Amino acid sequence: MSDLMAIGNLSRKTGVKVPTIRYYEGIGLLPAPPRSEGNRRLYGAKAVDRLRFIRHARELGFEVEAIRELLDLAERPQLSCAKVDALAREHLRTITSRIERLTALKIEVEHMIKACAKGRIAKCRIIDTLSHHEHCLHIEH
């Protein structure tokens, strides 16, 4: 049992906060660990590896359901990696779409700033643009 650790140690070792670890357990991304006689969660090396995988996937912006699929696929190394590739390609499309929307948003804000006469609020182009929705881009979230 010496290779097992409490949730605080797991948190320090992986850089994932304790509430987040509990959340991942609650949604089934991280299996519920065995407990000590004192009812403390005890985690082993597999939990460390899995949590690092989850953390890295989240840092790359993968959604929880995609991570769930990736974890499932990672446990079946004999399968083709076509599904993993498809998940990554779909994620890349999502990232590309976000970049396009953010680029359009950046351009609109730049135009608002350039149009600003640096005068009084009554003639402020930024306030005017924000007040009139028909002048604004409609950025999907």
Short mmCIF file of C-alpha atoms in Angstrom, two decimals:
data_model
loop_
_atom_site.label_atom_id
_atom_site.label_comp_id
_atom_site.label_asym_id
_atom_site.label_seq_id
_atom_site.Cartn_x
_atom_site.Cartn_y
_atom_site.Cartn_z
CA MET A 1 0.00 0.00 0.00
CA SER A 2 3.01 2.31 0.11
CA ASP A 3 2.59 3.34 -3.53
CA LEU A 4 -0.89 4.69 -2.81
CA MET A 5 -1.41 8.37 -2.06
CA ALA A 6 -4.09 10.67 -0.71
CA ILE A 7 -5.94 13.09 -2.96
CA GLY A 8 -3.77 16.04 -1.86
CA ASN A 9 -0.62 14.22 -2.97
CA LEU A 10 -2.29 13.28 -6.25
CA SER A 11 -3.18 16.92 -6.75
CA ARG A 12 0.41 18.05 -6.16
CA LYS A 13 1.83 15.32 -8.39
CA THR A 14 -0.47 16.09 -11.34
CA GLY A 15 -1.15 19.80 -11.00
CA VAL A 16 -4.91 19.17 -10.86
CA LYS A 17 -6.86 20.78 -8.02
CA VAL A 18 -8.64 18.54 -5.51
CA PRO A 19 -12.17 19.74 -6.44
CA THR A 20 -11.39 19.03 -10.10
CA ILE A 21 -10.20 15.52 -9.23
CA ARG A 22 -13.45 14.93 -7.38
CA TYR A 23 -15.38 16.32 -10.35
CA TYR A 24 -13.59 13.96 -12.75
CA GLU A 25 -14.47 11.08 -10.43
CA GLY A 26 -18.07 12.22 -10.28
CA ILE A 27 -18.46 12.24 -14.06
CA GLY A 28 -16.59 8.98 -14.49
CA LEU A 29 -13.40 10.20 -16.18
CA LEU A 30 -11.38 9.04 -13.22
CA PRO A 31 -12.47 5.77 -11.60
CA ALA A 32 -13.42 5.95 -7.96
CA PRO A 33 -10.34 4.89 -5.99
CA PRO A 34 -10.20 2.39 -3.17
CA ARG A 35 -10.52 3.88 0.29
CA SER A 36 -8.54 3.48 3.45
CA GLU A 37 -10.02 2.19 6.68
CA GLY A 38 -10.50 5.85 7.57
CA ASN A 39 -12.49 6.31 4.32
CA ARG A 40 -9.77 8.40 2.60
CA ARG A 41 -9.35 8.06 -1.14
CA LEU A 42 -6.13 6.28 -2.09
CA TYR A 43 -4.67 6.71 -5.56
CA GLY A 44 -1.99 4.76 -7.37
CA ALA A 45 0.24 5.24 -10.41
CA LYS A 46 -2.61 4.50 -12.87
CA ALA A 47 -4.61 7.39 -11.44
CA VAL A 48 -1.59 9.69 -11.81
CA ASP A 49 -1.14 8.70 -15.46
CA ARG A 50 -4.85 8.98 -16.24
CA LEU A 51 -5.18 12.36 -14.54
CA ARG A 52 -2.14 13.72 -16.40
CA PHE A 53 -3.71 12.50 -19.65
CA ILE A 54 -6.99 14.25 -18.78
CA ARG A 55 -5.22 17.46 -17.73
CA HIS A 56 -3.19 17.58 -20.94
CA ALA A 57 -6.26 16.88 -23.10
CA ARG A 58 -8.16 19.68 -21.30
CA GLU A 59 -5.20 22.05 -21.79
CA LEU A 60 -5.47 21.28 -25.51
CA GLY A 61 -9.15 22.18 -25.35
CA PHE A 62 -10.74 18.76 -25.77
CA GLU A 63 -14.26 18.52 -24.39
CA VAL A 64 -15.07 16.03 -21.64
CA GLU A 65 -16.91 13.60 -23.96
CA ALA A 66 -14.00 13.54 -26.42
CA ILE A 67 -11.62 12.86 -23.52
CA ARG A 68 -13.88 10.04 -22.38
CA GLU A 69 -13.65 8.50 -25.87
CA LEU A 70 -9.88 9.02 -26.04
CA LEU A 71 -9.41 7.35 -22.65
CA ASP A 72 -11.55 4.41 -23.77
CA LEU A 73 -9.56 4.08 -26.98
CA ALA A 74 -6.24 4.37 -25.15
CA GLU A 75 -7.18 1.27 -23.16
CA ARG A 76 -7.54 -0.74 -26.39
CA PRO A 77 -4.15 -0.39 -28.09
CA GLN A 78 -4.87 -3.16 -30.60
CA LEU A 79 -7.51 -1.03 -32.39
CA SER A 80 -6.86 1.21 -35.38
CA CYS A 81 -6.14 4.81 -34.45
CA ALA A 82 -8.65 6.06 -37.07
CA LYS A 83 -11.17 7.10 -34.40
CA VAL A 84 -8.48 8.98 -32.45
CA ASP A 85 -7.47 10.72 -35.66
CA ALA A 86 -11.12 11.62 -36.39
CA LEU A 87 -11.56 13.07 -32.89
CA ALA A 88 -8.40 15.16 -33.26
CA ARG A 89 -9.46 16.39 -36.72
CA GLU A 90 -12.89 17.40 -35.40
CA HIS A 91 -11.23 19.24 -32.54
CA LEU A 92 -8.94 21.01 -35.02
CA ARG A 93 -12.02 22.13 -37.01
CA THR A 94 -13.50 23.54 -33.81
CA ILE A 95 -10.26 25.39 -33.01
CA THR A 96 -10.06 26.77 -36.54
CA SER A 97 -13.65 27.99 -36.34
CA ARG A 98 -12.96 29.71 -33.01
CA ILE A 99 -9.87 31.39 -34.46
CA GLU A 100 -11.93 32.68 -37.40
CA ARG A 101 -14.60 34.07 -35.07
CA LEU A 102 -11.98 35.66 -32.81
CA THR A 103 -10.21 37.18 -35.83
CA ALA A 104 -13.49 38.73 -36.99
CA LEU A 105 -14.09 40.00 -33.47
CA LYS A 106 -10.59 41.49 -33.33
CA ILE A 107 -11.12 43.30 -36.63
CA GLU A 108 -14.45 44.74 -35.46
CA VAL A 109 -12.94 46.02 -32.20
CA GLU A 110 -9.98 47.50 -34.11
CA HIS A 111 -12.44 49.32 -36.41
CA MET A 112 -14.34 50.67 -33.40
CA ILE A 113 -11.10 51.96 -31.86
CA LYS A 114 -9.90 53.54 -35.13
CA ALA A 115 -13.29 55.23 -35.60
CA CYS A 116 -13.07 56.81 -32.17
CA ALA A 117 -12.71 60.58 -32.50
CA LYS A 118 -11.13 60.85 -29.04
CA GLY A 119 -13.72 63.49 -28.23
CA ARG A 120 -16.73 63.35 -25.96
CA ILE A 121 -18.78 60.29 -25.03
CA ALA A 122 -21.76 61.81 -26.88
CA LYS A 123 -19.90 61.21 -30.17
CA CYS A 124 -17.98 58.11 -29.15
CA ARG A 125 -17.99 55.55 -31.99
CA ILE A 126 -17.26 52.70 -29.58
CA ILE A 127 -20.29 53.46 -27.39
CA ASP A 128 -22.40 54.02 -30.53
CA THR A 129 -21.38 50.70 -32.05
CA LEU A 130 -22.05 48.81 -28.83
CA SER A 131 -25.45 50.52 -28.50
CA HIS A 132 -26.64 49.58 -32.00
CA HIS A 133 -26.66 45.83 -32.59
CA GLU A 134 -27.21 46.19 -36.34
CA HIS A 135 -23.70 47.66 -36.66
CA CYS A 136 -22.05 44.81 -34.78
CA LEU A 137 -20.89 41.47 -36.03
CA HIS A 138 -22.95 38.57 -34.84
CA ILE A 139 -20.33 36.25 -33.44
CA GLU A 140 -21.60 32.76 -32.60
CA HIS A 141 -20.37 31.25 -29.34
#
